[in-house]
Coordinates of C-alpha atoms in Angstrom, one line a residue:
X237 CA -42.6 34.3 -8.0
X238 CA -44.2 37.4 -9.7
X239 CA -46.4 34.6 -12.0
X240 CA -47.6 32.8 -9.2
X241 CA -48.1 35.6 -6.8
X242 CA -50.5 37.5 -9.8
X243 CA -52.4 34.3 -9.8
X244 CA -53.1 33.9 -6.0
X245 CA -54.5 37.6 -6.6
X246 CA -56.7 36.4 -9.4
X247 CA -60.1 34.8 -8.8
X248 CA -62.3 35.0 -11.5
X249 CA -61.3 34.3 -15.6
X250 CA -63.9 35.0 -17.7
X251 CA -64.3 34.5 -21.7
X252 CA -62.5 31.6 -22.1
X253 CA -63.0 28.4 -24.7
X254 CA -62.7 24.8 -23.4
X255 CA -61.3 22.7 -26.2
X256 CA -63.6 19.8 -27.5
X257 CA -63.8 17.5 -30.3
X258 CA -67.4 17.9 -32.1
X259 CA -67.9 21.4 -34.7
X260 CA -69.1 24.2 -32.0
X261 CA -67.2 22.8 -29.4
X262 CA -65.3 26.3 -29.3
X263 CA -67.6 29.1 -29.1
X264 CA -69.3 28.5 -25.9
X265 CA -67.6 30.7 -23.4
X266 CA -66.6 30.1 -19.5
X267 CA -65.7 31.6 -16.7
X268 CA -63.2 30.1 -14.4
X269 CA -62.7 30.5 -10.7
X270 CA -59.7 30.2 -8.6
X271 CA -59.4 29.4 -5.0
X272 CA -57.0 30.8 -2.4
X273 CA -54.1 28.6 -3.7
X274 CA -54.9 29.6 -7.1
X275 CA -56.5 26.1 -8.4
X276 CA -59.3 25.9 -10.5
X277 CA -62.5 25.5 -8.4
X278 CA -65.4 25.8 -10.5
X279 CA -66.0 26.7 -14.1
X280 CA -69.3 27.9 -15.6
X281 CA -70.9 28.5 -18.6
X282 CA -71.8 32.3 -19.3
X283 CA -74.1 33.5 -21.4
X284 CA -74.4 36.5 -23.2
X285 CA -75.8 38.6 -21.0
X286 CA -72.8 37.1 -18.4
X287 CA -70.4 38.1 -21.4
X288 CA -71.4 41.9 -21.4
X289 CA -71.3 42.0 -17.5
X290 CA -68.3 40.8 -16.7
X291 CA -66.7 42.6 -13.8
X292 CA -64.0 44.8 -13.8
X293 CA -61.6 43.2 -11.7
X294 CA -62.4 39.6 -13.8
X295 CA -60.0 39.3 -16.3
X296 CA -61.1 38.5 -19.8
X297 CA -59.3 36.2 -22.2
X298 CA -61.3 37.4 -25.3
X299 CA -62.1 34.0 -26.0
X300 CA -58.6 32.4 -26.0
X301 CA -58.8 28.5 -25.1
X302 CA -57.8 27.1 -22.0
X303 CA -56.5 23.4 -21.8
X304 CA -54.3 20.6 -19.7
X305 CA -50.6 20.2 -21.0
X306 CA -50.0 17.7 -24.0
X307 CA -50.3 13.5 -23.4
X308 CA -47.8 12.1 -25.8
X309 CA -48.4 8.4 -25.9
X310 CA -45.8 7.5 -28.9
X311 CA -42.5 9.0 -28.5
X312 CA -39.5 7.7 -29.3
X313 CA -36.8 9.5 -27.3
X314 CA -34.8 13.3 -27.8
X315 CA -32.0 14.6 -27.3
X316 CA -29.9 12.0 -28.6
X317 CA -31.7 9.2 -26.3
X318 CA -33.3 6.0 -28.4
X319 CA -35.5 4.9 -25.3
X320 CA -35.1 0.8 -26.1
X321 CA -31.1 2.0 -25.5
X322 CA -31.2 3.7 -22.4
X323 CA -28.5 2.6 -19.3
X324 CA -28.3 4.0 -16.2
X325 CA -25.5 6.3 -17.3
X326 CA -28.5 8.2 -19.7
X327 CA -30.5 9.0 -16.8
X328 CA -29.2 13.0 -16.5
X329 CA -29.8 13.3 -20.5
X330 CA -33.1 11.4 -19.8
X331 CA -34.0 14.4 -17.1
X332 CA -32.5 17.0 -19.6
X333 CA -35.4 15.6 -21.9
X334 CA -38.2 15.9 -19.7
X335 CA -37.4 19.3 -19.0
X336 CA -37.7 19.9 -23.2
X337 CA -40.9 18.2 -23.3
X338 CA -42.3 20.6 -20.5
X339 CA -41.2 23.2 -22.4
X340 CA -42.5 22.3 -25.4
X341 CA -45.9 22.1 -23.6
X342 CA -46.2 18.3 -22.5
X343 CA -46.9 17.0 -19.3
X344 CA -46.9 13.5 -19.7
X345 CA -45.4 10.6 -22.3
X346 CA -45.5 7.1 -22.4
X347 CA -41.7 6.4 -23.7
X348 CA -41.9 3.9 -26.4
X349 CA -39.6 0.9 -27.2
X350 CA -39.4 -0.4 -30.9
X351 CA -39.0 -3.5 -31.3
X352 CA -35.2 -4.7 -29.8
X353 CA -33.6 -7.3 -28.1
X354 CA -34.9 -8.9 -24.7
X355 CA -31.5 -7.7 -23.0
X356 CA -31.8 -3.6 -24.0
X357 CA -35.7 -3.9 -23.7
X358 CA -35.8 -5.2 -19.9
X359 CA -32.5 -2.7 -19.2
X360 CA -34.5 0.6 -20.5
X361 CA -37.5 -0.4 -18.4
X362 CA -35.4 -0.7 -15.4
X363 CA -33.8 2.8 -15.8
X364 CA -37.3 4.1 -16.8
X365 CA -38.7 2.7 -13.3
X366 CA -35.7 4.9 -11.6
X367 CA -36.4 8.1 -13.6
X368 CA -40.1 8.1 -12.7
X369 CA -39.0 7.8 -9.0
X370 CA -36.8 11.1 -9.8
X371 CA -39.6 13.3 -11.2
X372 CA -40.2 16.8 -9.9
X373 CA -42.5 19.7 -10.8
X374 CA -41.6 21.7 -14.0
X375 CA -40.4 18.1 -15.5
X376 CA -42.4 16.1 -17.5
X377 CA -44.1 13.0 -16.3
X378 CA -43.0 9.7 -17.5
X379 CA -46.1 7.1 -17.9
X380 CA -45.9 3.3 -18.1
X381 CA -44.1 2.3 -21.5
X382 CA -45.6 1.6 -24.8
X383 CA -44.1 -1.7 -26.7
X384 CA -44.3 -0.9 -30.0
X385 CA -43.2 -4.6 -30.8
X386 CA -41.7 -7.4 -31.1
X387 CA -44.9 -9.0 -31.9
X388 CA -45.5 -7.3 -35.4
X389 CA -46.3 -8.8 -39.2
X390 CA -43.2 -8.8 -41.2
X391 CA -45.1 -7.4 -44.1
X392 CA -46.1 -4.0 -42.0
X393 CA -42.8 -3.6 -39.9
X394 CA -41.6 -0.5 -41.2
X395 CA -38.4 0.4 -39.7
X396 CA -38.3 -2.0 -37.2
X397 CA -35.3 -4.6 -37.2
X398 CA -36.7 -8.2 -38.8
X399 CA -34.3 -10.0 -36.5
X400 CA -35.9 -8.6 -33.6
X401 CA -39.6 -9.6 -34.4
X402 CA -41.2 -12.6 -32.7
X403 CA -44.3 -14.2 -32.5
X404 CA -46.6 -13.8 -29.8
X405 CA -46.6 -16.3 -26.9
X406 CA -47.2 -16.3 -23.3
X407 CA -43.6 -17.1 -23.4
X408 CA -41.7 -14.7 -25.0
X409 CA -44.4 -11.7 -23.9
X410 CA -42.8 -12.8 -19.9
X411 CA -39.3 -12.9 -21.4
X412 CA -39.7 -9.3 -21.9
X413 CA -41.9 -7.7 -19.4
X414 CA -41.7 -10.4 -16.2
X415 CA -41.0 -8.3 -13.2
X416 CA -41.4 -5.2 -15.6
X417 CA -45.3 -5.4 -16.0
X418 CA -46.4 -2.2 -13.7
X419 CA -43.8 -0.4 -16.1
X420 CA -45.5 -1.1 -19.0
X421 CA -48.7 0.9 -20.0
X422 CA -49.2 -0.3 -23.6
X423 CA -48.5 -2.8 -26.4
X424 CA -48.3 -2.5 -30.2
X425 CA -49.2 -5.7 -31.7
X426 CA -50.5 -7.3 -35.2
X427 CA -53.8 -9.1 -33.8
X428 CA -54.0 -11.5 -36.6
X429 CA -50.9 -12.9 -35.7
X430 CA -51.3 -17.2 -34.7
X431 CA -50.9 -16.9 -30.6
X432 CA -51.6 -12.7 -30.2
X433 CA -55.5 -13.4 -28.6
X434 CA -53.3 -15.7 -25.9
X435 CA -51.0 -12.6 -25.3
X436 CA -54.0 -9.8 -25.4
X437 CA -55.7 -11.9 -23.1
X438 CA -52.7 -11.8 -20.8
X439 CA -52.4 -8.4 -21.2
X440 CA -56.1 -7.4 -20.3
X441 CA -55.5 -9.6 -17.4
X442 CA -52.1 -7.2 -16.3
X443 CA -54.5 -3.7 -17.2
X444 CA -52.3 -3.3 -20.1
X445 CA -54.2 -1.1 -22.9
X446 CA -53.6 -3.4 -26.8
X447 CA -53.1 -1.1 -29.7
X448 CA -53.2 -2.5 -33.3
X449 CA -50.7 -1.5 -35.3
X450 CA -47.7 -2.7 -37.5
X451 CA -50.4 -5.1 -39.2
X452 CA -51.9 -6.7 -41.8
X453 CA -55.5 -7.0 -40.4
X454 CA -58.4 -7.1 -42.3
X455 CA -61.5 -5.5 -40.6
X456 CA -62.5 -9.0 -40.2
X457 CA -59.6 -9.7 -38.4
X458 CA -59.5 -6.2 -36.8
X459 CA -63.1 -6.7 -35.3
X460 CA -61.8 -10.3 -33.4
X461 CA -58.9 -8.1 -31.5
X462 CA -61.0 -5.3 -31.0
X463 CA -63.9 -7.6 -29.1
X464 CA -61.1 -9.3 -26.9
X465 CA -60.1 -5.8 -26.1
X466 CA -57.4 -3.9 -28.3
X467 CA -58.2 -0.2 -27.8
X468 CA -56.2 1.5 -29.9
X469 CA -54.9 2.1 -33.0
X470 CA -50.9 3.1 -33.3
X471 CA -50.3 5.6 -36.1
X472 CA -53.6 5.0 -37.9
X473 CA -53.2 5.2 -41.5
X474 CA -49.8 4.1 -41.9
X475 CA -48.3 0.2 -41.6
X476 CA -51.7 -1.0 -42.1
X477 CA -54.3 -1.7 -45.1
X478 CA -55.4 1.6 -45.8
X479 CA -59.5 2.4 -46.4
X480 CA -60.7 1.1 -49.4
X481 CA -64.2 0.8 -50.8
X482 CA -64.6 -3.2 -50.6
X483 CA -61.8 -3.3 -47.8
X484 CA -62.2 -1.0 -45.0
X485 CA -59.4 -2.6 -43.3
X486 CA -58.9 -1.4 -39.4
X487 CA -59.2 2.2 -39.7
X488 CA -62.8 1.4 -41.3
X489 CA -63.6 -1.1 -38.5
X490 CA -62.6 1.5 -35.6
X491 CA -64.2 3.9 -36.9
X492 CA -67.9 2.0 -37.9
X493 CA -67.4 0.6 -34.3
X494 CA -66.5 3.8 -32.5
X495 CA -64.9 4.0 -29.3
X496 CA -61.6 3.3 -30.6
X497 CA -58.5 5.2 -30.0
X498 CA -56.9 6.4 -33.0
X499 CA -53.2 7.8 -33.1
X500 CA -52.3 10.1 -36.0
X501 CA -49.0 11.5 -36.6
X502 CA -50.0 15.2 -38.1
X503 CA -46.6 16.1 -39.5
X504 CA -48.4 16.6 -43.0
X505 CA -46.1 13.7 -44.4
X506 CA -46.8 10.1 -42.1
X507 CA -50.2 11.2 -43.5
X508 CA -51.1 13.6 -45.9
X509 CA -53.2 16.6 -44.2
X510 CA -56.2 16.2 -46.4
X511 CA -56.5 12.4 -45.3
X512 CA -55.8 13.6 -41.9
X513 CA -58.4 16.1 -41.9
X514 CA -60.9 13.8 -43.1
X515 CA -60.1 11.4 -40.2
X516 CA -60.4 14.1 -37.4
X517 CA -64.2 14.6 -39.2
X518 CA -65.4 11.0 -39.7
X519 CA -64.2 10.3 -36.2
X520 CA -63.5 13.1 -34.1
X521 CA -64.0 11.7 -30.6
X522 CA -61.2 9.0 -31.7
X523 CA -58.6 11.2 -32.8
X524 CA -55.4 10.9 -30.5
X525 CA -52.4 13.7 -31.8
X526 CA -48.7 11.5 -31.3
X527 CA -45.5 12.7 -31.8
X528 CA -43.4 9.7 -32.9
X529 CA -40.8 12.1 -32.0
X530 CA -37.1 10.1 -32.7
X531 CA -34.0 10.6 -30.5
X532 CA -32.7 13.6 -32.8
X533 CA -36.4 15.4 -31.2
X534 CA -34.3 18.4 -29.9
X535 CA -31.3 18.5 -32.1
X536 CA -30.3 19.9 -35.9
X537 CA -31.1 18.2 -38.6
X538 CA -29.0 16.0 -40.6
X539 CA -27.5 12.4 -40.0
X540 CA -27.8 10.7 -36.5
X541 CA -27.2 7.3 -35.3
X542 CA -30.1 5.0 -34.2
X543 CA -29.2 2.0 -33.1
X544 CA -26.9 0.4 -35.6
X545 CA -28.5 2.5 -38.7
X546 CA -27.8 5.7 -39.9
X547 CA -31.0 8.2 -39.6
X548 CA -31.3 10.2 -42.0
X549 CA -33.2 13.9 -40.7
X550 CA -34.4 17.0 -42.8
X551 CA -37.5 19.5 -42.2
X552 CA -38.5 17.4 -38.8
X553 CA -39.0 13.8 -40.7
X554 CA -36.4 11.2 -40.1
X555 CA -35.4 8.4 -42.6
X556 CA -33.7 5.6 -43.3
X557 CA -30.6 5.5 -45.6
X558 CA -33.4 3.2 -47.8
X559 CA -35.9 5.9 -47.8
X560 CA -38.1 4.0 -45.5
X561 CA -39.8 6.6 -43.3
X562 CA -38.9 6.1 -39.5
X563 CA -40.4 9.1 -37.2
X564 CA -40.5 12.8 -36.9
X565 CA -38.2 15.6 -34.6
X566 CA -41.2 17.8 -34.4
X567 CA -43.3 18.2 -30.7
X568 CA -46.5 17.1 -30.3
X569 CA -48.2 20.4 -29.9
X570 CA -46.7 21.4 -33.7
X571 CA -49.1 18.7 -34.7
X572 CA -51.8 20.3 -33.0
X573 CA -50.9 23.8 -34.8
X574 CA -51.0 22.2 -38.3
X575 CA -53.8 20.0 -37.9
X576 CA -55.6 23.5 -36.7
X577 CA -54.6 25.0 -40.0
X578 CA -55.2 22.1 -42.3
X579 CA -59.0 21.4 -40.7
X580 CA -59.5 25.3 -39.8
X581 CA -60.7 23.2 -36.4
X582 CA -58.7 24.7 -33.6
X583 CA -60.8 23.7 -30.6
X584 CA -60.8 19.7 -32.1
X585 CA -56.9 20.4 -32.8
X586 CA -56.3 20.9 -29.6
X587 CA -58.6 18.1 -27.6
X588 CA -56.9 15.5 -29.7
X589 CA -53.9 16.1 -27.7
X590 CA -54.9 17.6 -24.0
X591 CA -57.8 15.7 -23.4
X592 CA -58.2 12.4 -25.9
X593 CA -55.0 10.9 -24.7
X594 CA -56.3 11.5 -20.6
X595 CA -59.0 9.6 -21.9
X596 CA -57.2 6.5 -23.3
X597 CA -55.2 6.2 -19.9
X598 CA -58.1 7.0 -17.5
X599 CA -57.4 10.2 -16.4
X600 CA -59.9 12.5 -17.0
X601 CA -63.0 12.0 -18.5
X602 CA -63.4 15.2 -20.6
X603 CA -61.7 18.8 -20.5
X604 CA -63.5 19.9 -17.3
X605 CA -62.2 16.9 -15.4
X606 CA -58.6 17.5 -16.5
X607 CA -59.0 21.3 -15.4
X608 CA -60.6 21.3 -12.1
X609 CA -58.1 21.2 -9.5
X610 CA -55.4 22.5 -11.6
X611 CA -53.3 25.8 -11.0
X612 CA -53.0 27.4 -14.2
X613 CA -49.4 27.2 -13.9
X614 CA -49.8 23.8 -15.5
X615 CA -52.1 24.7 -18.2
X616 CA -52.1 26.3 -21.3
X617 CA -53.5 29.2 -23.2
X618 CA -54.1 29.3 -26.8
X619 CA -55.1 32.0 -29.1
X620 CA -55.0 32.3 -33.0
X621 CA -53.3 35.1 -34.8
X622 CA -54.2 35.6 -38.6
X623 CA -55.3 31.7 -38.6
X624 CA -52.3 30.4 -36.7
X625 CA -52.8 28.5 -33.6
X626 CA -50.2 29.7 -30.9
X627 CA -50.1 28.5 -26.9
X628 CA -48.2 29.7 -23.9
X629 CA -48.2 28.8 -20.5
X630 CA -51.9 29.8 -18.8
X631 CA -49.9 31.8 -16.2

């Protein structure tokens, strides 16, 4: 009550950053204004002269950032939840997890489902549908799903089970989402696959964004799905041809073309932080931050079930028994934090995973649209202490 009643006394911020993508993004400064309810109302630019003259009953944020919660489009689960096994009996753990994720500074995820049988799949959307109908403020917000599968190349499929994998039809795309398809927000698929233009087509049709991922595209290949209207690229960099100089492959074809969502996994392992660096730079408008946070997200390290495989977790990256790498246990804002400290970038750091992922979903257009209208109650502050990038709630 204190929090919110110092905020209904405070009407003017001034000094603050807005996070943006481009190199001096950060050192314009704002001032923010607050209505009677404490929302954000207007927000304008100061100059120096606005700087120095600053009243004394504004308060001044020395040039901290201010930004909109975290967007995690690719997690997996927490707290011991695999999201493609969820029943009905999960849905207190499922509400246990939200609560985490707002903690840990998210507002919003899109659970994702690895590729599983058509039986689990359709039962986890249904108990996802009932858990969105339960959500309450100081909980995060469950979007549509993301299908990471089944419709993935073979050669590219990581950790997810062979038996599993199908090829794309009309068919077997409405054996898994028919009656589900306002559930689902995303697909993952291999756009070179024989019959996946028939299922992006579809897709488009149901306002389903189409990732690429899990493929073996060439940028040949990557430019076709990309003109009928895949978006996105899941976990750019890894299960996919990497960039090479006579084979730019789909990174190289996203980024030439532009406009191209691309998820990056910044645990300084998925991809290694130089590589991820120089992606942030050669496309900076692109770059989406993702979790791929694993049901242990939450819990100790060490050996956990998924599905019928052991997982194998230590420092935050999870593994098969085989070594094959399966996911992370970190939160997406501990992405943002090392990707600031790799890229000495902390404004771009943090727009890659406040704002970029409103953009892929349509909800805000830049950083001033996801702000205005906001109490600060459900933003964040960020502020960097002897080069490390720290947040806390705004108020």
């Amino acid at each position: 009550m204190a929090a919110e009643a110092s905020v209904a006394l405070m009407h003017r911020i001034t000094n603050i950053r807005l996070p943006g993508p481009l190199p001096g993004d950060g050192d314009q400064r704002y001032a923010i204004n607050l209505d009677e309810q404490g929302l954000i109302c207007r927000i304008e630019a100061m100059g120096t002269e606005a700087q120095q003259e600053a009243q004394q009953t504004d308060a001044d944020w020395n040039g901290d950032w201010l930004s909109p919660r975290g967007v995690d489009l690719q997690i997996n689960g927490g707290l011991g939840l695999a999201f493609p096994e969820l029943s009905e009996r999960d849905l207190p753990r499922l509400e246990e997890l939200l609560e985490l994720l707002w903690r840990d500074g998210v507002e919003a995820i899109a659970p994702t489902l690895v590729t599983c049988g058509i039986a689990p799949l359709r039962q986890a959307l249904a108990v996802l549908r009932q858990a969105r109908e339960l959500h309450r403020p100081g909980r995060c917000r469950l979007l549509g799903a993301h299908l990471e599968g089944p419709f993935l190349a073979e050669a590219r499929r990581g950790a997810h089970p062979r038996e599993h994998l199908a090829r794309p039809s009309l068919e077997t795309l409405d054996e898994r989402i028919g009656g589900f398809e306002t559930e689902v927000a995303l697909v993952t698929l291999a756009p070179e696959l024989e019959g996946a233009a028939a299922v992006i087509g579809r897709l488009q049709e149901l306002g389903i964004s189409v990732a690429l991922g899990h493929s073996t595209a060439t940028a040949e290949q990557a430019s076709a799905g990309f003109d009928q209207g895949v978006a996105m690229l899941t976990h750019a960099l890894n299960a996919m041809p990497g960039l090479h100089h006579r084979a730019p492959g789909p990174l190289g074809e996203a980024c030439r073309r532009g406009g191209i969502a691309l998820g990056l996994i910044a645990d300084g392992v998925h991809v290694h932080p130089t590589m991820a660096v120089l992606l942030q730079r050669l496309a900076p408008e692109q770059t989406v931050l993702v979790s791929d946070a694993l049901a242990p997200y939450g819990l100790a390290d060490g050996e956990h079930r998924w599905d019928e495989r052991v997982l194998l977790v230590e420092n935050g990256t999870c593994r098969l028994e085989d070594g094959t790498l399966a996911g992370v246990t970190l939160p997406q804002l501990e992405g943002v934090k090392r990707l600031a400290r790799w890229s000495h970038a902390p404004s771009a750091a943090i727009w890659s995973a406040t704002v970029a992922p409103r953009r892929v979903i349509g909800d805000a257009t830049g950083c001033m649209d996801a702000l205005v209208g906001r109490p600060l109650t459900q933003l964040l502050r960020w502020h960097q202490k002897e080069g490390v990038l720290h947040w806390a709630c705004a108020a």
